[in-house]
Coordinates of C-alpha atoms and ligand atoms in Angstrom, one line a residue:
X58 CA -79.8 -104.9 105.5
X59 CA -82.2 -100.7 104.5
X60 CA -84.5 -102.3 102.2
X61 CA -86.5 -105.7 103.0
X62 CA -88.9 -108.2 101.6
X63 CA -92.1 -107.9 104.3
X64 CA -93.0 -111.3 104.6
X65 CA -92.1 -115.3 105.9
X66 CA -88.4 -116.8 104.8
X67 CA -88.3 -119.6 102.1
X68 CA -84.8 -120.9 102.1
X69 CA -85.8 -123.1 100.2
X70 CA -85.5 -121.0 97.0
X71 CA -83.3 -121.3 93.5
X72 CA -80.2 -119.8 94.5
X73 CA -76.7 -118.8 93.1
X74 CA -74.3 -116.3 93.9
X75 CA -73.6 -112.5 91.8
X76 CA -70.4 -114.3 89.3
X77 CA -68.3 -112.7 90.1
X78 CA -66.6 -109.2 88.4
X79 CA -70.4 -108.8 87.2
X80 CA -71.5 -105.7 88.1
X81 CA -75.1 -106.2 86.9
X82 CA -77.9 -105.6 89.5
X83 CA -80.1 -108.8 88.5
X84 CA -77.2 -112.5 86.9
X85 CA -78.8 -115.7 85.0
X86 CA -78.1 -119.1 87.0
X87 CA -75.9 -120.6 85.1
X88 CA -78.2 -123.6 84.8
X89 CA -80.5 -121.5 82.5
X90 CA -82.3 -122.7 80.6
X91 CA -84.1 -125.0 82.9
X92 CA -87.1 -126.5 80.5
X93 CA -85.8 -126.5 76.8
X94 CA -88.2 -127.4 73.5
X95 CA -89.9 -130.2 73.7
X96 CA -90.3 -131.2 77.2
X97 CA -92.5 -132.8 77.6
X98 CA -94.3 -134.8 75.1
X99 CA -97.5 -133.0 74.5
X100 CA -95.3 -129.5 74.3
X101 CA -93.0 -128.7 72.2
X102 CA -92.2 -125.1 74.7
X103 CA -92.5 -123.9 77.7
X104 CA -91.9 -120.8 79.7
X105 CA -93.3 -117.3 80.8
X106 CA -94.8 -119.7 83.2
X107 CA -95.8 -119.3 87.1
X108 CA -94.7 -120.9 90.6
X109 CA -95.4 -120.0 94.3
X110 CA -94.3 -121.9 97.2
X111 CA -97.0 -124.9 99.0
X112 CA -96.1 -127.1 101.1
X113 CA -92.3 -127.1 101.4
X114 CA -92.6 -127.7 97.4
X115 CA -92.3 -125.4 95.0
X116 CA -95.5 -126.1 92.3
X117 CA -96.5 -124.5 88.7
X118 CA -98.9 -122.9 86.6
X119 CA -97.0 -123.5 82.5
X120 CA -97.0 -122.2 79.3
X121 CA -96.3 -124.7 77.6
X122 CA -97.8 -124.6 73.4
X123 CA -98.7 -127.5 71.8
X124 CA -97.7 -128.7 68.3
X125 CA -100.0 -127.7 66.8
X126 CA -98.8 -124.5 68.2
X127 CA -101.5 -123.8 70.3
X128 CA -100.9 -122.0 73.7
X129 CA -102.6 -123.9 76.6
X130 CA -102.1 -124.4 80.8
X131 CA -100.3 -127.2 82.1
X132 CA -99.5 -127.4 86.1
X133 CA -96.5 -128.6 87.1
X134 CA -94.6 -129.7 90.8
X135 CA -90.8 -129.1 93.0
X136 CA -88.6 -130.3 95.3
X137 CA -86.0 -127.4 94.0
X138 CA -87.9 -125.3 92.1
X139 CA -86.0 -126.3 89.2
X140 CA -85.9 -130.1 88.3
X141 CA -90.3 -130.3 87.1
X142 CA -92.5 -132.8 86.3
X143 CA -94.7 -130.8 83.8
X144 CA -97.7 -133.0 82.8
X145 CA -99.4 -134.9 81.1
X146 CA -101.8 -132.8 80.0
X147 CA -103.5 -129.2 79.9
X148 CA -105.7 -128.1 83.3
X149 CA -109.5 -128.9 82.5
X150 CA -110.9 -125.4 83.8
X151 CA -115.1 -125.6 85.4
X152 CA -117.2 -123.0 86.1
X153 CA -119.0 -122.9 90.0
X154 CA -121.3 -126.2 88.6
X155 CA -118.0 -128.7 88.0
X156 CA -119.0 -128.4 85.1
X157 CA -115.8 -128.0 81.8
X158 CA -115.6 -124.7 80.9
X159 CA -112.7 -124.4 78.6
X160 CA -111.0 -122.0 76.5
X161 CA -109.6 -121.7 73.1
X162 CA -106.3 -120.5 74.3
X163 CA -104.1 -119.3 77.7
X164 CA -100.8 -118.0 77.8
X165 CA -98.5 -115.7 80.0
X166 CA -99.9 -116.9 83.4
X167 CA -99.6 -115.9 87.0
X168 CA -100.1 -117.8 89.5
X169 CA -100.8 -116.4 93.5
X170 CA -101.6 -117.3 96.8
X171 CA -104.8 -114.6 97.3
X172 CA -105.8 -115.7 101.9
X173 CA -107.5 -119.5 101.6
X174 CA -106.9 -119.7 97.7
X175 CA -104.3 -119.8 94.7
X176 CA -105.8 -117.7 92.6
X177 CA -104.1 -117.4 88.8
X178 CA -104.1 -114.7 86.0
X179 CA -104.2 -115.1 82.0
X180 CA -104.6 -114.1 78.5
X181 CA -108.0 -115.4 77.9
X182 CA -109.9 -115.6 74.9
X183 CA -112.4 -113.2 75.2
X184 CA -113.8 -113.1 71.7
X185 CA -109.5 -112.0 71.2
X186 CA -107.5 -112.2 74.1
X187 CA -108.5 -111.5 77.7
X188 CA -107.6 -112.1 80.9
X189 CA -108.7 -114.5 83.2
X190 CA -108.6 -115.9 86.3
X191 CA -108.9 -118.9 87.9
X192 CA -108.6 -120.3 92.0
X193 CA -108.3 -124.0 93.3
X194 CA -107.4 -125.2 96.6
X195 CA -105.6 -128.0 95.7
X196 CA -104.3 -127.8 91.9
X197 CA -106.9 -130.9 91.5
X198 CA -109.8 -128.6 90.2
X199 CA -109.4 -125.5 89.3
X200 CA -112.4 -122.8 89.1
X201 CA -112.6 -120.7 85.8
X202 CA -113.9 -117.2 87.3
X203 CA -115.9 -114.9 84.5
X204 CA -113.1 -111.9 82.6
X205 CA -112.7 -108.8 84.7
X206 CA -111.7 -107.3 82.7
X207 CA -113.0 -106.3 78.3
X208 CA -111.0 -107.2 75.8
X209 CA -108.4 -107.1 74.6
X210 CA -106.5 -106.7 77.8
X211 CA -103.3 -109.1 79.1
X212 CA -101.2 -109.3 81.5
X213 CA -102.9 -109.6 84.1
X214 CA -101.3 -109.5 87.8
X215 CA -103.1 -109.6 91.2
X216 CA -101.3 -108.3 94.2
X217 CA -100.5 -110.8 97.0
X218 CA -103.0 -109.3 99.5
X219 CA -105.4 -106.8 99.6
X220 CA -105.2 -103.5 99.7
X221 CA -107.1 -100.7 101.2
X222 CA -109.3 -103.6 101.4
X223 CA -109.9 -104.0 97.2
X224 CA -107.9 -107.1 95.3
X225 CA -105.3 -104.6 93.5
X226 CA -105.3 -106.2 89.9
X227 CA -102.5 -104.6 87.1
X228 CA -103.3 -104.7 83.4
X229 CA -102.6 -103.8 80.1
X230 CA -105.3 -102.7 78.0
X231 CA -104.0 -104.4 73.6
X232 CA -105.4 -104.9 71.1
X233 CA -106.4 -108.1 69.0
X234 CA -102.5 -109.1 68.1
X235 CA -99.0 -108.6 68.4
X236 CA -100.3 -105.0 69.9
X237 CA -98.0 -102.1 69.3
X238 CA -98.3 -99.5 72.2
X239 CA -98.9 -100.5 75.8
X240 CA -98.8 -98.7 79.1
X241 CA -99.5 -100.3 82.9
X242 CA -103.1 -99.9 84.8
X243 CA -104.9 -101.4 87.9
X244 CA -108.6 -101.7 88.8
X245 CA -110.2 -102.5 92.0
X246 CA -112.2 -104.9 92.8
X247 CA -114.5 -105.8 96.8
X248 CA -115.4 -109.2 95.9
X249 CA -112.7 -110.5 92.8
X250 CA -115.9 -110.7 90.3
X251 CA -117.1 -106.8 89.1
X252 CA -113.9 -105.0 88.7
X253 CA -113.4 -100.5 88.6
X254 CA -111.4 -97.9 89.9
X255 CA -109.4 -98.0 86.9
X256 CA -106.3 -95.7 86.6
X257 CA -103.3 -95.5 84.5
X258 CA -100.4 -96.7 86.3
X259 CA -97.8 -96.2 84.8
X260 CA -96.3 -95.8 80.8
X261 CA -94.3 -97.4 77.1
X262 CA -91.3 -94.5 76.5
X263 CA -88.8 -92.0 78.4
X264 CA -85.2 -92.9 77.4
X265 CA -84.8 -95.4 77.7
X266 CA -85.4 -97.0 74.1
X267 CA -86.1 -100.8 75.7
X268 CA -89.0 -99.5 77.0
X269 CA -90.2 -97.0 74.5
X270 CA -93.4 -99.0 72.7
X271 CA -95.0 -101.0 75.0
X272 CA -95.3 -102.2 79.0
X273 CA -96.5 -104.8 80.9
X274 CA -97.0 -105.8 83.9
X275 CA -94.8 -109.0 85.4
X276 CA -94.4 -111.4 88.0
X277 CA -96.3 -110.6 91.5
X278 CA -95.5 -107.6 92.9
X279 CA -92.5 -108.4 96.4
X280 CA -93.8 -106.4 98.9
X281 CA -91.2 -104.9 101.1
X282 CA -90.4 -101.5 103.3
X283 CA -89.2 -99.6 100.0
X284 CA -92.9 -99.9 98.1
X285 CA -94.2 -102.4 95.9
X286 CA -91.2 -104.0 93.9
X287 CA -92.5 -104.7 90.2
X288 CA -90.5 -106.3 87.0
X289 CA -92.2 -105.7 83.9
X290 CA -91.1 -105.8 80.0
X291 CA -90.6 -103.1 78.2
X292 CA -90.5 -104.1 74.6
X293 CA -88.6 -101.5 71.5
X294 CA -89.4 -102.2 67.8
X295 CA -86.4 -102.1 65.6
X296 CA -85.8 -103.0 61.9
X297 CA -85.9 -107.7 62.9
X298 CA -89.1 -107.4 65.0
X299 CA -90.1 -106.7 69.1
X300 CA -86.7 -107.2 70.9
X301 CA -87.9 -107.9 74.9
X302 CA -86.4 -106.7 77.7
X303 CA -87.4 -106.7 81.5
X304 CA -86.8 -103.4 84.7
X305 CA -88.6 -103.1 87.4
X306 CA -90.4 -100.3 89.6
X307 CA -91.3 -99.6 92.8
X308 CA -94.5 -98.2 93.9
X309 CA -96.3 -96.4 97.1
X310 CA -97.5 -99.3 99.1
X311 CA -100.6 -97.9 100.5
X312 CA -101.7 -97.1 96.6
X313 CA -99.5 -99.3 94.3
X314 CA -101.0 -96.0 90.9
X315 CA -98.3 -94.2 92.3
X316 CA -95.1 -95.2 90.9
X317 CA -92.0 -94.2 93.3
X318 CA -89.5 -95.1 91.0
X319 CA -88.8 -97.0 87.9
X320 CA -85.6 -98.6 86.0
X321 CA -84.8 -95.9 83.6
X322 CA -82.2 -99.1 81.5
X323 CA -83.4 -102.7 81.3
X324 CA -82.0 -105.3 83.6
X325 CA -82.4 -107.8 81.6
X326 CA -82.1 -108.0 77.8
X327 CA -81.4 -111.1 75.4
X328 CA -78.1 -112.0 74.9
X329 CA -77.3 -115.3 75.3
X330 CA -78.0 -117.8 73.2
X331 CA -81.9 -119.1 74.1
X332 CA -82.5 -116.4 74.5
X333 CA -81.8 -114.6 71.2
X334 CA -82.6 -117.7 69.1
X335 CA -86.4 -119.7 69.3
X336 CA -89.5 -119.7 68.5
X337 CA -89.8 -115.9 68.8
X338 CA -86.2 -114.6 68.8
X339 CA -84.8 -111.7 71.6
X340 CA -87.5 -112.2 74.6
X341 CA -86.7 -112.1 78.0
X342 CA -90.0 -112.5 79.2
X343 CA -90.6 -112.4 83.6
X344 CA -93.8 -114.3 85.1
X345 CA -92.7 -115.0 88.8
X346 CA -90.6 -114.3 91.7
X347 CA -90.0 -116.7 94.8
X348 CA -88.3 -115.1 97.2
X349 CA -87.0 -115.6 100.6
X350 CA -87.7 -112.5 103.3
X351 CA -84.9 -113.3 105.8
X352 CA -82.1 -113.6 103.5
X353 CA -83.0 -111.2 100.6
X354 CA -82.8 -113.3 98.1
X355 CA -85.2 -112.8 94.4
X356 CA -85.6 -116.0 92.4
X357 CA -86.6 -114.8 88.4
X358 CA -88.2 -117.0 86.7
X359 CA -88.8 -115.1 83.1
X360 CA -89.6 -117.0 78.8
X361 CA -86.4 -117.2 77.0
X362 CA -86.7 -116.3 73.5
X363 CA -90.9 -117.7 73.8
X364 CA -89.4 -121.5 74.0
X365 CA -87.6 -122.0 77.1
X366 CA -88.2 -121.2 81.2
X367 CA -85.7 -119.0 82.9
X368 CA -83.7 -118.5 86.2
X369 CA -82.5 -115.2 87.3
X370 CA -81.3 -113.6 90.4
X371 CA -81.6 -110.4 91.8
X372 CA -80.3 -109.7 96.5
X373 CA -83.0 -107.1 97.6
X374 CA -81.5 -104.3 99.1
X375 CA -79.1 -104.2 96.5
X376 CA -81.2 -103.9 93.7
X377 CA -83.6 -101.2 95.6
X378 CA -80.9 -99.2 96.0
X379 CA -80.2 -99.5 91.6
X380 CA -83.4 -99.1 91.2
X381 CA -83.5 -95.7 93.2
X382 CA -79.9 -95.0 92.1
X383 CA -80.6 -94.9 88.5
X384 CA -84.0 -94.2 88.3
X385 CA -86.0 -92.4 85.8
X386 CA -90.7 -91.2 86.6
X387 CA -92.0 -89.8 83.6
Ligands
LIG445 C1 -96.6 -110.9 74.0 C2 -96.5 -112.7 73.7 C3 -96.1 -113.1 75.3 C4 -95.4 -113.2 74.2 C5 -94.4 -111.3 73.3 C6 -93.0 -112.4 72.4 O1 -97.8 -110.3 72.8 O2 -97.5 -113.4 73.2 O3 -96.6 -114.5 74.8 O4 -93.7 -113.8 75.2 O5 -94.7 -111.1 73.2 O6 -93.2 -113.2 71.6

């Protein structure tokens, strides 16, 4: 293999070989969706959710829309990262003094192990949508930290390690509604509290209409010998509303504001019934990936139609070759 993942072996991640005859660099799990309508008593739909390995098993922070349609975050555990025990109640955030620090809505979490703690970023309510940041070491106490960026903003994604001595955060400045624009930016911090040196990373547009209206970072970037592999969603506007697909980019290892390659065509677009029919039709929205550095296997977790949680697979070497050979940087 010429392009490899820099990281630990994790042979227990979900995996299925590519179906015979499939020409795509990303393929779906045959057992999709792994979470369907009304998966737990308090949630009508669980989607756009984040998972990580933890002590030989898996844990996750899940976007669960309750029956009042309000988005909240729930914690869950799994032995195999496919069958999840979630809930029963939303995560209770506290402040530095252990006092309740609730938020009125929370959605689209990402979850990353960074040094000695797990950090959650999500779309938080800061008098309108902005990036939330939380920390836990035991998945029992969840500290809600100061919001890293001003409203309005969504799709906050932390890198899994410091680069050049700084923590790095991708985000997508937006409006307070169903934003009809959006590019990916990067911000730096010495301490996860004070953020600055904001820079543009990549914009919507190009040849691919699937990413013509807006784009947003997806899962936590994967460190590879070719650069940071970042799945991102791209949105096109149609006469029937927005359509969410996803592609991937490769960012420079030492300066991830530099885009080396990005997909001209989508890697996955809504095709299956659970992606095209649901609460919001025609959405695939990746928020997490699990990787095995030994085999180069990647399991991508994505929300489908704002209703279900689904999984897709890719093999890092093949995927990076595909991205390099079908790239467009603009
Ligand atoms: C975005 C976010 C996502 C959602 C998508 C499609 O603005 O709200 O949570 O999946 O719209 O509805």
